[in-house]
Every structure is written in C-alpha cells, then in structure tokens.
mmCIF file of N, CA and C in Angstrom:
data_model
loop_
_atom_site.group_PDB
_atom_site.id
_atom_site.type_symbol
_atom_site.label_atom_id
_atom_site.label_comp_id
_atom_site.label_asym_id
_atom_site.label_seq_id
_atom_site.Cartn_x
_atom_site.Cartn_y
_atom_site.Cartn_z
ATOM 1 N N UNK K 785 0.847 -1.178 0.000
ATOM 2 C CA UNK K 785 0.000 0.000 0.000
ATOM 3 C C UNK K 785 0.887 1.235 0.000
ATOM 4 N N UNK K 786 0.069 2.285 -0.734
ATOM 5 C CA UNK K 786 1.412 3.527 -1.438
ATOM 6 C C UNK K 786 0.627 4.576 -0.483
ATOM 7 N N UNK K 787 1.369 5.640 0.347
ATOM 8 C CA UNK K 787 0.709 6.249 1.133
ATOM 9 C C UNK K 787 0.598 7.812 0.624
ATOM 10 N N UNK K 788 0.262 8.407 0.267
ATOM 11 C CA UNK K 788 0.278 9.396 -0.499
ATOM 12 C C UNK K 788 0.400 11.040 0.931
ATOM 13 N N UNK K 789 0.610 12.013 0.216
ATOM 14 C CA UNK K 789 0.912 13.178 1.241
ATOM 15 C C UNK K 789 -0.458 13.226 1.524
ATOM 16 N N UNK K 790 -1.675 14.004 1.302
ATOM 17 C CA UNK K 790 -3.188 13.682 1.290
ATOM 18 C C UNK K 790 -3.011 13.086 2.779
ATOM 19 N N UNK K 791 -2.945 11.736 2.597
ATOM 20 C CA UNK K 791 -3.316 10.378 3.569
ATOM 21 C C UNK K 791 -2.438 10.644 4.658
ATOM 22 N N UNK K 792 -1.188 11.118 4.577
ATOM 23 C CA UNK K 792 -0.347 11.219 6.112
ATOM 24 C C UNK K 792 -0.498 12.667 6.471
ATOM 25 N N UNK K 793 -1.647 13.613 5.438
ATOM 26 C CA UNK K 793 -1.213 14.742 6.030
ATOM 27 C C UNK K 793 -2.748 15.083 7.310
ATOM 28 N N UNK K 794 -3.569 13.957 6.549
ATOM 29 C CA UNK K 794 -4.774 13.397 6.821
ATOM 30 C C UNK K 794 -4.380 12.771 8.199
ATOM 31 N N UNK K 795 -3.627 12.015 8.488
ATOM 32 C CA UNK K 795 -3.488 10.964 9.420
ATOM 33 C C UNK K 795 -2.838 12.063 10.575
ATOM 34 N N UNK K 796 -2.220 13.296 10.421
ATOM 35 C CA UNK K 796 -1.290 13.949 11.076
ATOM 36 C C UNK K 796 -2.567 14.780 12.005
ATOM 37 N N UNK K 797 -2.982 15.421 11.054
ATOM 38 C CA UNK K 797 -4.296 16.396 11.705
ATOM 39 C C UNK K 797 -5.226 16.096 12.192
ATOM 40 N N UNK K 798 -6.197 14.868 11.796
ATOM 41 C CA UNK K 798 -7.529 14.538 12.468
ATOM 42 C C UNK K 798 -6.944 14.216 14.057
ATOM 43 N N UNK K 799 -6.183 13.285 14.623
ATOM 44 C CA UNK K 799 -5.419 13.081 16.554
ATOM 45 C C UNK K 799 -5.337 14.648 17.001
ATOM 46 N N UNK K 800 -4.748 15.313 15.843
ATOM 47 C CA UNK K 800 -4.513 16.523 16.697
ATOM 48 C C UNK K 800 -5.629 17.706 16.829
ATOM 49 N N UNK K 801 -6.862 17.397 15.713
ATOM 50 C CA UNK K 801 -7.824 18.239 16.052
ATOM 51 C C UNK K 801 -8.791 17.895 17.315
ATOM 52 N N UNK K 802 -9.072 16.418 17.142
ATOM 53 C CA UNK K 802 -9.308 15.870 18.243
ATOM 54 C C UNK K 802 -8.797 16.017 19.541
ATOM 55 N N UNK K 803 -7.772 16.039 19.538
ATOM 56 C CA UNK K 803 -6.888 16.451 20.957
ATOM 57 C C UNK K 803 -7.359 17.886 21.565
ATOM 58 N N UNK K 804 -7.236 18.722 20.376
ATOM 59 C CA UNK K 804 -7.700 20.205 21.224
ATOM 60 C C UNK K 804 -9.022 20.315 21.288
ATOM 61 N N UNK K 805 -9.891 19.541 20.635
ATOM 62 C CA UNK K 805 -11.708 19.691 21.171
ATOM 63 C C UNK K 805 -12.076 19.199 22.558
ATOM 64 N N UNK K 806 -10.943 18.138 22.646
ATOM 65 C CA UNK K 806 -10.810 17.571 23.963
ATOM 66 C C UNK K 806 -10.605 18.885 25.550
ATOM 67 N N UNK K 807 -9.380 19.703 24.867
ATOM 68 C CA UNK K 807 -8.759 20.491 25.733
ATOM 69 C C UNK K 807 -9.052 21.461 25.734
ATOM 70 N N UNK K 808 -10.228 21.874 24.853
ATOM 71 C CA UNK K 808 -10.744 23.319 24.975
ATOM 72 C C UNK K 808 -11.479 23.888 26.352
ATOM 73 N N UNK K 809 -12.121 22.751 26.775
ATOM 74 C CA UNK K 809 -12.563 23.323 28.223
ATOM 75 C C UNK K 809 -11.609 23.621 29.216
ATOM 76 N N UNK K 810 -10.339 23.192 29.070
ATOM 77 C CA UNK K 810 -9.427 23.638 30.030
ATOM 78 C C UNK K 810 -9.107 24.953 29.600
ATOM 79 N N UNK K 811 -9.472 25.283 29.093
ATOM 80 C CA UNK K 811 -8.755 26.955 28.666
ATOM 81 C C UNK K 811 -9.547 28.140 29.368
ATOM 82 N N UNK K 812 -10.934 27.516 29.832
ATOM 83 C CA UNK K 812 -11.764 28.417 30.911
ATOM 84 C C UNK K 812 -11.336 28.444 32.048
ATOM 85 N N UNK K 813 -11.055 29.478 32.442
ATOM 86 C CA UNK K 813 -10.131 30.374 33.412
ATOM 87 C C UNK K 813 -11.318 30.215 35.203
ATOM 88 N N UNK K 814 -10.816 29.609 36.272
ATOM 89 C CA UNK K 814 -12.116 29.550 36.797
ATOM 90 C C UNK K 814 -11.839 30.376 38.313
ATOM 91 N N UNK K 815 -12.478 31.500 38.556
ATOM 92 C CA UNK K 815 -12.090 32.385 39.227
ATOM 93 C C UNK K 815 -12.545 32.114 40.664
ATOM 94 N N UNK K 816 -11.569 32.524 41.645
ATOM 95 C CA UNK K 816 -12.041 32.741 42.830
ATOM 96 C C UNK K 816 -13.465 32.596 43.587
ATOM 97 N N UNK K 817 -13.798 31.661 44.040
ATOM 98 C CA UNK K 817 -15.573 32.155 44.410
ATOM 99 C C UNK K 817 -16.488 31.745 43.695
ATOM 100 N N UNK K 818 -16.233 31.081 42.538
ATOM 101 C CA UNK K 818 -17.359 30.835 41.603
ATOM 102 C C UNK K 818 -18.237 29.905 41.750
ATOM 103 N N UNK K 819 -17.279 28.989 42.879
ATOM 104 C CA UNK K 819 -18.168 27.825 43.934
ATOM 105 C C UNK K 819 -18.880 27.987 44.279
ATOM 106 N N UNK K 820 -19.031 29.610 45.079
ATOM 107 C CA UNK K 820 -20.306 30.244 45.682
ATOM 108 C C UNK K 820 -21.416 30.878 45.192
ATOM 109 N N UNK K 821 -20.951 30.589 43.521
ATOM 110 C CA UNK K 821 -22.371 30.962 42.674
ATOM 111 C C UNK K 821 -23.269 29.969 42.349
ATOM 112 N N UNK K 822 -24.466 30.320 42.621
ATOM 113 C CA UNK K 822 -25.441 29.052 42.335
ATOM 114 C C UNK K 822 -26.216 29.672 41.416
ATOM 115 N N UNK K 823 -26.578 28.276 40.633
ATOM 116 C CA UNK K 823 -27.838 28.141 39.679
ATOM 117 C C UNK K 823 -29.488 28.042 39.834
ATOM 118 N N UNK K 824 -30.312 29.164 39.552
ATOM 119 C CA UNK K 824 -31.350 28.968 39.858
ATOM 120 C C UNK K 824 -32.143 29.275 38.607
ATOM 121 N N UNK K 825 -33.478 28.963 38.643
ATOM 122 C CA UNK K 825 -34.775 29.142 37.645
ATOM 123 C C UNK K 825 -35.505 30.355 38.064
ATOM 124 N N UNK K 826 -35.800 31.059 36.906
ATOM 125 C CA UNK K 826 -36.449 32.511 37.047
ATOM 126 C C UNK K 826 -37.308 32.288 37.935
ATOM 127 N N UNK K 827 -38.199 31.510 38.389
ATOM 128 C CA UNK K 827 -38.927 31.453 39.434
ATOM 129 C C UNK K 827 -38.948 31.429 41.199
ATOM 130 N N UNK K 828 -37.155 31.317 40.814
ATOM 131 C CA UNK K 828 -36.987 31.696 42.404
ATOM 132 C C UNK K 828 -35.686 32.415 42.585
ATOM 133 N N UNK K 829 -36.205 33.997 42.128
ATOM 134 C CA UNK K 829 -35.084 35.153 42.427
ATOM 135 C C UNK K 829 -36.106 36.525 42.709
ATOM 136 N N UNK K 830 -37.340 36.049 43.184
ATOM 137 C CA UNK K 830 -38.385 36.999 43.211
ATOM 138 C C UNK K 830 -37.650 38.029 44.271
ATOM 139 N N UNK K 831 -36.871 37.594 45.712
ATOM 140 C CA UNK K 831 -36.675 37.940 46.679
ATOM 141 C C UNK K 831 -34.959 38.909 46.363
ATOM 142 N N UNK K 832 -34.462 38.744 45.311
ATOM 143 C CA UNK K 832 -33.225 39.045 44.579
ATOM 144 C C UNK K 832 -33.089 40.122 44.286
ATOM 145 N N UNK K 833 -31.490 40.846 44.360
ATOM 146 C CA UNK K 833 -31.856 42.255 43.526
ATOM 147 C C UNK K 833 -30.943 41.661 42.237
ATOM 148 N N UNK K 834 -31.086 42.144 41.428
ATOM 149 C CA UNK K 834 -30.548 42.342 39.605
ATOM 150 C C UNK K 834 -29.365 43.006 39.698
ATOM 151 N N UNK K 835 -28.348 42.395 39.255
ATOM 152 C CA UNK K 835 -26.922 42.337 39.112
ATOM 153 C C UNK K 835 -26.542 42.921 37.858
ATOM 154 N N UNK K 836 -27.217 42.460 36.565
ATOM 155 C CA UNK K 836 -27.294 42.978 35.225
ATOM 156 C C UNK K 836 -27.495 41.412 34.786
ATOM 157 N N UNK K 837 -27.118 41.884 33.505
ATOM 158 C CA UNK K 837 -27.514 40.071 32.373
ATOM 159 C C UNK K 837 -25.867 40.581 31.587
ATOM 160 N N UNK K 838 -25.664 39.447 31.337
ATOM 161 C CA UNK K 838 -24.227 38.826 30.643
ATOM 162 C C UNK K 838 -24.475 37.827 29.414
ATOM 163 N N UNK K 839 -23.731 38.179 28.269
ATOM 164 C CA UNK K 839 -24.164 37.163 27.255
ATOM 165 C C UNK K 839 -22.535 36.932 27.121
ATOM 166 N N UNK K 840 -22.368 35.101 27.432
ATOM 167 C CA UNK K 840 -21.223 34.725 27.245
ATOM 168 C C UNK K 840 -20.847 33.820 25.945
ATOM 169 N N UNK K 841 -20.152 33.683 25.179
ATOM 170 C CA UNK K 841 -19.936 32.842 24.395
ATOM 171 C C UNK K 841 -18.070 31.892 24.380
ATOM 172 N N UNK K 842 -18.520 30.773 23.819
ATOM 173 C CA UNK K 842 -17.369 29.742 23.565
ATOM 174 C C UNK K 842 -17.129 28.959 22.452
ATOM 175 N N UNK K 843 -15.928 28.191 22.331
ATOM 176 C CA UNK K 843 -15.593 27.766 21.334
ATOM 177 C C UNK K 843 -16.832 26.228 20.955
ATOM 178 N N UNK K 844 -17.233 26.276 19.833
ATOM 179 C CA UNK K 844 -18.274 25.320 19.953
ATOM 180 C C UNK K 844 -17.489 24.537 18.671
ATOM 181 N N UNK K 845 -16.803 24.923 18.066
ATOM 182 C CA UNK K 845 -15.951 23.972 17.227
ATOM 183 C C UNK K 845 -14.371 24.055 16.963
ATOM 184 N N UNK K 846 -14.376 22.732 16.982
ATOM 185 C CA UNK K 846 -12.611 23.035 16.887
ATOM 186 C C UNK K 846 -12.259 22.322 15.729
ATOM 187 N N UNK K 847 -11.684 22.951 14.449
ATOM 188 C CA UNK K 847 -11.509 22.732 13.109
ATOM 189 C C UNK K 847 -12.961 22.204 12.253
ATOM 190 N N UNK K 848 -13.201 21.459 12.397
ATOM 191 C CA UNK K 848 -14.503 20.631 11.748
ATOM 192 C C UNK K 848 -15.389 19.748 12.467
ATOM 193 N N UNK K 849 -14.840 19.911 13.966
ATOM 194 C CA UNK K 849 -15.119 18.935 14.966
ATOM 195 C C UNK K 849 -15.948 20.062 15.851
ATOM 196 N N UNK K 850 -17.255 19.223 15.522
ATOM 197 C CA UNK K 850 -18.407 20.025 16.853
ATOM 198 C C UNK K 850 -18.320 19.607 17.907
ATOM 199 N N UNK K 851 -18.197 20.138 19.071
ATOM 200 C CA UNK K 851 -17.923 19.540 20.762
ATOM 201 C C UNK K 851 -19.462 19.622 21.206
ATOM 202 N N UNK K 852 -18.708 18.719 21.948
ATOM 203 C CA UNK K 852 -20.488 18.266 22.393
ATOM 204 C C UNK K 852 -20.825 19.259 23.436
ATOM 205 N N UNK K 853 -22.465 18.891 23.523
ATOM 206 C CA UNK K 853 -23.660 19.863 24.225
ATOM 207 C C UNK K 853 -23.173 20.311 25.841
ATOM 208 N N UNK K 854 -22.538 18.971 26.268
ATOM 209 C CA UNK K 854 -22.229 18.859 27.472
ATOM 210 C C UNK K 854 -21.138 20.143 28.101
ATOM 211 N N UNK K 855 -19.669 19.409 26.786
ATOM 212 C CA UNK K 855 -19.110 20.761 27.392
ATOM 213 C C UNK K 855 -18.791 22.122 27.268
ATOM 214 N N UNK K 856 -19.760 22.278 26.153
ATOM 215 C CA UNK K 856 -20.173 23.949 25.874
ATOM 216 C C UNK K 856 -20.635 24.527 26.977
ATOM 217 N N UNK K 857 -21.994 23.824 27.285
ATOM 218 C CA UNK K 857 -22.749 24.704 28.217
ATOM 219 C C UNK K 857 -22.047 24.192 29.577
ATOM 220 N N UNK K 858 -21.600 23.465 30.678
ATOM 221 C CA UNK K 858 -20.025 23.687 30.959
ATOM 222 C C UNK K 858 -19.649 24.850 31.035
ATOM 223 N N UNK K 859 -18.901 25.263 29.645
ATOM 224 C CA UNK K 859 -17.903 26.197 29.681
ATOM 225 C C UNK K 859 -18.762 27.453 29.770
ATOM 226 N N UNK K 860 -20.257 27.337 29.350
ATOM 227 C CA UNK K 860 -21.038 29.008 29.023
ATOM 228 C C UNK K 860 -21.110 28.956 31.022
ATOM 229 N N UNK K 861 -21.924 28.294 31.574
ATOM 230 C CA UNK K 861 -21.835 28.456 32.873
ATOM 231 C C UNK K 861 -20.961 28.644 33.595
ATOM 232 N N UNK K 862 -19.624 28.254 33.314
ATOM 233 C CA UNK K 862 -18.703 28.800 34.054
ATOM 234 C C UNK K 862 -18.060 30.233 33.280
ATOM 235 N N UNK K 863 -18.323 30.585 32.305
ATOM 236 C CA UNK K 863 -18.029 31.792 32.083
ATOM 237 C C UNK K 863 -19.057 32.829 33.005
ATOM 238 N N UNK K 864 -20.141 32.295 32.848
ATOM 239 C CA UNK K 864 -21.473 33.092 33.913
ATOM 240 C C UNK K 864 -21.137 33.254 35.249
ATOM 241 N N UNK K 865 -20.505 32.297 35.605
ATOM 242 C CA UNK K 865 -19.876 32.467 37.332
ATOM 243 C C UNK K 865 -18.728 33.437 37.265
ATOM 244 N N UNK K 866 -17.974 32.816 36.226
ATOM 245 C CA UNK K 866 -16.915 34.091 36.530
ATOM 246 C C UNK K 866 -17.298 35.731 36.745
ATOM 247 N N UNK K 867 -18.448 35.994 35.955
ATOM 248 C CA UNK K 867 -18.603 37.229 35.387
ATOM 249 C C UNK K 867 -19.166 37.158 36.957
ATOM 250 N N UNK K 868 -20.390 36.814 37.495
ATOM 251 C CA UNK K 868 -20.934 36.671 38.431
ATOM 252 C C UNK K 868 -20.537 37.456 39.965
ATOM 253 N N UNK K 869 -19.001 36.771 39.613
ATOM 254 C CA UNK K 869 -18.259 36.740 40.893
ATOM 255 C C UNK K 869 -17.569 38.153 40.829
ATOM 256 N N UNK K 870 -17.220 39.172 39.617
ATOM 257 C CA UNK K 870 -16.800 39.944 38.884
ATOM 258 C C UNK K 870 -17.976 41.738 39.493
ATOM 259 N N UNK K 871 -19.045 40.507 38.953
ATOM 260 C CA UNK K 871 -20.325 42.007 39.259
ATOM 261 C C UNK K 871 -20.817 42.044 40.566
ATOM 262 N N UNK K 872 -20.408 41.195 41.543
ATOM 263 C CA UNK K 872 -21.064 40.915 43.257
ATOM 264 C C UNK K 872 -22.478 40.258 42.913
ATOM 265 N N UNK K 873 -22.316 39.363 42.052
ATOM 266 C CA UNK K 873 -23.497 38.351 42.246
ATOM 267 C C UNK K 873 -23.233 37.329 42.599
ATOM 268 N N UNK K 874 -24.624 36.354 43.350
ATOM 269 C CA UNK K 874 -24.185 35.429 43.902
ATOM 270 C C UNK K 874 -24.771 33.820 43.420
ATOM 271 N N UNK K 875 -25.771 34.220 42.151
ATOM 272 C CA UNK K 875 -26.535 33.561 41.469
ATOM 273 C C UNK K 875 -26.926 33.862 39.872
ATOM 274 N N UNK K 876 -27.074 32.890 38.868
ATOM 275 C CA UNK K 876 -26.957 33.312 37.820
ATOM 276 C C UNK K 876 -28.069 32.541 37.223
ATOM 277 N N UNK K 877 -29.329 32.779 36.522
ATOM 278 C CA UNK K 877 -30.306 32.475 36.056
ATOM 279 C C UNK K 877 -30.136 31.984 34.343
ATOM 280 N N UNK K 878 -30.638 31.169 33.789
ATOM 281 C CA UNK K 878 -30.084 30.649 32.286
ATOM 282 C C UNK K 878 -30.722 31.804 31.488
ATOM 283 N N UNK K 879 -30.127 32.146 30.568
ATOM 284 C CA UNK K 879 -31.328 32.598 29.812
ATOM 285 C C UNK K 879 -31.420 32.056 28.452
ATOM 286 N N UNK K 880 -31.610 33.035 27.147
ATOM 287 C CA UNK K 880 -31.707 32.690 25.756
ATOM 288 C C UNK K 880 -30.559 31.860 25.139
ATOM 289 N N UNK K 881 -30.036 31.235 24.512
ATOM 290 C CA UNK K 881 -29.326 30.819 23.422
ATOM 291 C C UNK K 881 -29.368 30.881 22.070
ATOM 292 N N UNK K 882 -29.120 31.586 21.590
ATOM 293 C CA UNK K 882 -29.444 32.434 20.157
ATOM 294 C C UNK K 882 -28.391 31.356 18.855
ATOM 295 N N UNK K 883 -27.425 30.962 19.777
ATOM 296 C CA UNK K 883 -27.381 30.163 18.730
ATOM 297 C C UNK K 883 -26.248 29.099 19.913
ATOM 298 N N UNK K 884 -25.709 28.025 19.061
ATOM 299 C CA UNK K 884 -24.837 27.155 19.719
ATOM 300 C C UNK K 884 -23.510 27.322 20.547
ATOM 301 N N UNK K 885 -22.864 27.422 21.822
ATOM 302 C CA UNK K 885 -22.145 28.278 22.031
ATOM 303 C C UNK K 885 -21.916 29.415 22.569
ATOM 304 N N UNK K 886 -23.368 30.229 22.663
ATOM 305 C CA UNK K 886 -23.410 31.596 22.952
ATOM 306 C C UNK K 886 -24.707 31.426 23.723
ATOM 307 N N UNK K 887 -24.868 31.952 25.085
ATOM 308 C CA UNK K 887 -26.232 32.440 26.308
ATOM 309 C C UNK K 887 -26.044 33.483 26.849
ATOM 310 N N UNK K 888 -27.307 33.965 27.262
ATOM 311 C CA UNK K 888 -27.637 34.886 28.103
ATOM 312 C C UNK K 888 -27.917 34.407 29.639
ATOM 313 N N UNK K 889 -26.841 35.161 30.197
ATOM 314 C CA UNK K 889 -27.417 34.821 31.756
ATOM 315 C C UNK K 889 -27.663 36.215 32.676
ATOM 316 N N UNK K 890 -28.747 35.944 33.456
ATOM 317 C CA UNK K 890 -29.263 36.999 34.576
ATOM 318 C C UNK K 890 -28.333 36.786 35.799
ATOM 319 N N UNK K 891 -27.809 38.099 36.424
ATOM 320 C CA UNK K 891 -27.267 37.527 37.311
ATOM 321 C C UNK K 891 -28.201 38.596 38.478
ATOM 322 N N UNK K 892 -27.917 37.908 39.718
ATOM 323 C CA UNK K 892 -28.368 38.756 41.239
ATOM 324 C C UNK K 892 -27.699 38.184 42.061
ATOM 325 N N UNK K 893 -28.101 39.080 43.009
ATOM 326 C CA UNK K 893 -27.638 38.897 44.462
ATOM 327 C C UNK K 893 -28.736 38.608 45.276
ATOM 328 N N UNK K 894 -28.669 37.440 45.682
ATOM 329 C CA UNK K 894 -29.671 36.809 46.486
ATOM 330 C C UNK K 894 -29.469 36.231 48.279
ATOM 331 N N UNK K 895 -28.179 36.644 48.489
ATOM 332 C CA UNK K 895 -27.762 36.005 49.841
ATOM 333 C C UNK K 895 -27.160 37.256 50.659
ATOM 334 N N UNK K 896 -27.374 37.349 51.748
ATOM 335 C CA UNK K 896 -26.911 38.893 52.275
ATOM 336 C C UNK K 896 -25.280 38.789 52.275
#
C-alpha cells in the first residue's frame, strides 16, 4: 500500500484536532468564588436584587469537529460564574441561546 501526502497529512491532523476539542474546556479560566455561585430558575429570584444580564460565548468547534452539548454549556456556565463573581453576584439564572455556544445569563444577588 502507497501512502500518499493527502493520507499522512490526513493521518497527522484529524489526533490533533481531536486532541484540542478535547482540551478546549481547560482553557476556561475559573475564578475565585465561583463555587459560591449558584444556579437557579427565574422562578426563584423573586426575593433578589438584579446584578445585570451577561451574554457569554465559547468555542463550539474546533476545526470541523463540533464539541459536544455537554461541554459547551459547561464552559457558558462557568463563564457566567466568573462574570458573576466579577459584578457581586451570587446567582446566575439561564437565559436565551441564540445560537450554539453563545447564552444569556441573569445575574443577582440573592444572599446577604
């Protein structure tokens, strides 16, 4: 079998695109405190004051390789904590997703 450039240049890149779709979630930076941000549903921040809203986005593909659902939103939530922890909030509500990769989150302060 005759291996042509194509085929090893083929064989060189697909391990290594794979490798960084793998490692893209390590590249989210995870700040101080973000432990102490919790996740809640618009239905229970009645008692809350409004922090502002944050629209975060991440890498949702790496070369031709779509990363999965799991660790996008992952990485969008922990971008939401960071910011969270950033604006003196202590909770961050989901919001829209406009497209794959990219949300809106509410944030408040809900704990004295």
């Amino acid at each position: 079998m005759r291996f042509t450039k194509r085929m090893l240049l083929t064989a060189a890149i697909v391990p290594l695109v794979a490798g960084l779709s793998g490692c893209a979630s390590s590249f989210i930076d995870v700040k101080k405190g973000t432990e102490r941000v919790s996740v809640a549903d618009a239905n229970q921040i009645a008692a809350c004051q409004s922090k502002g809203k944050i629209t975060v986005s991440v890498l949702a593909k790496v070369g031709f390789i779509t990363r999965s659902a799991e660790d996008v939103e992952a990485n969008l939530l922990q971008m939401a904590r960071n910011n969270a922890v950033d604006a003196g909030a202590d909770t961050v509500v989901k919001g829209e997703s406009q497209e794959f990769g990219k949300r809106t989150f509410d944030m408040y302060k809900c704990r004295p």
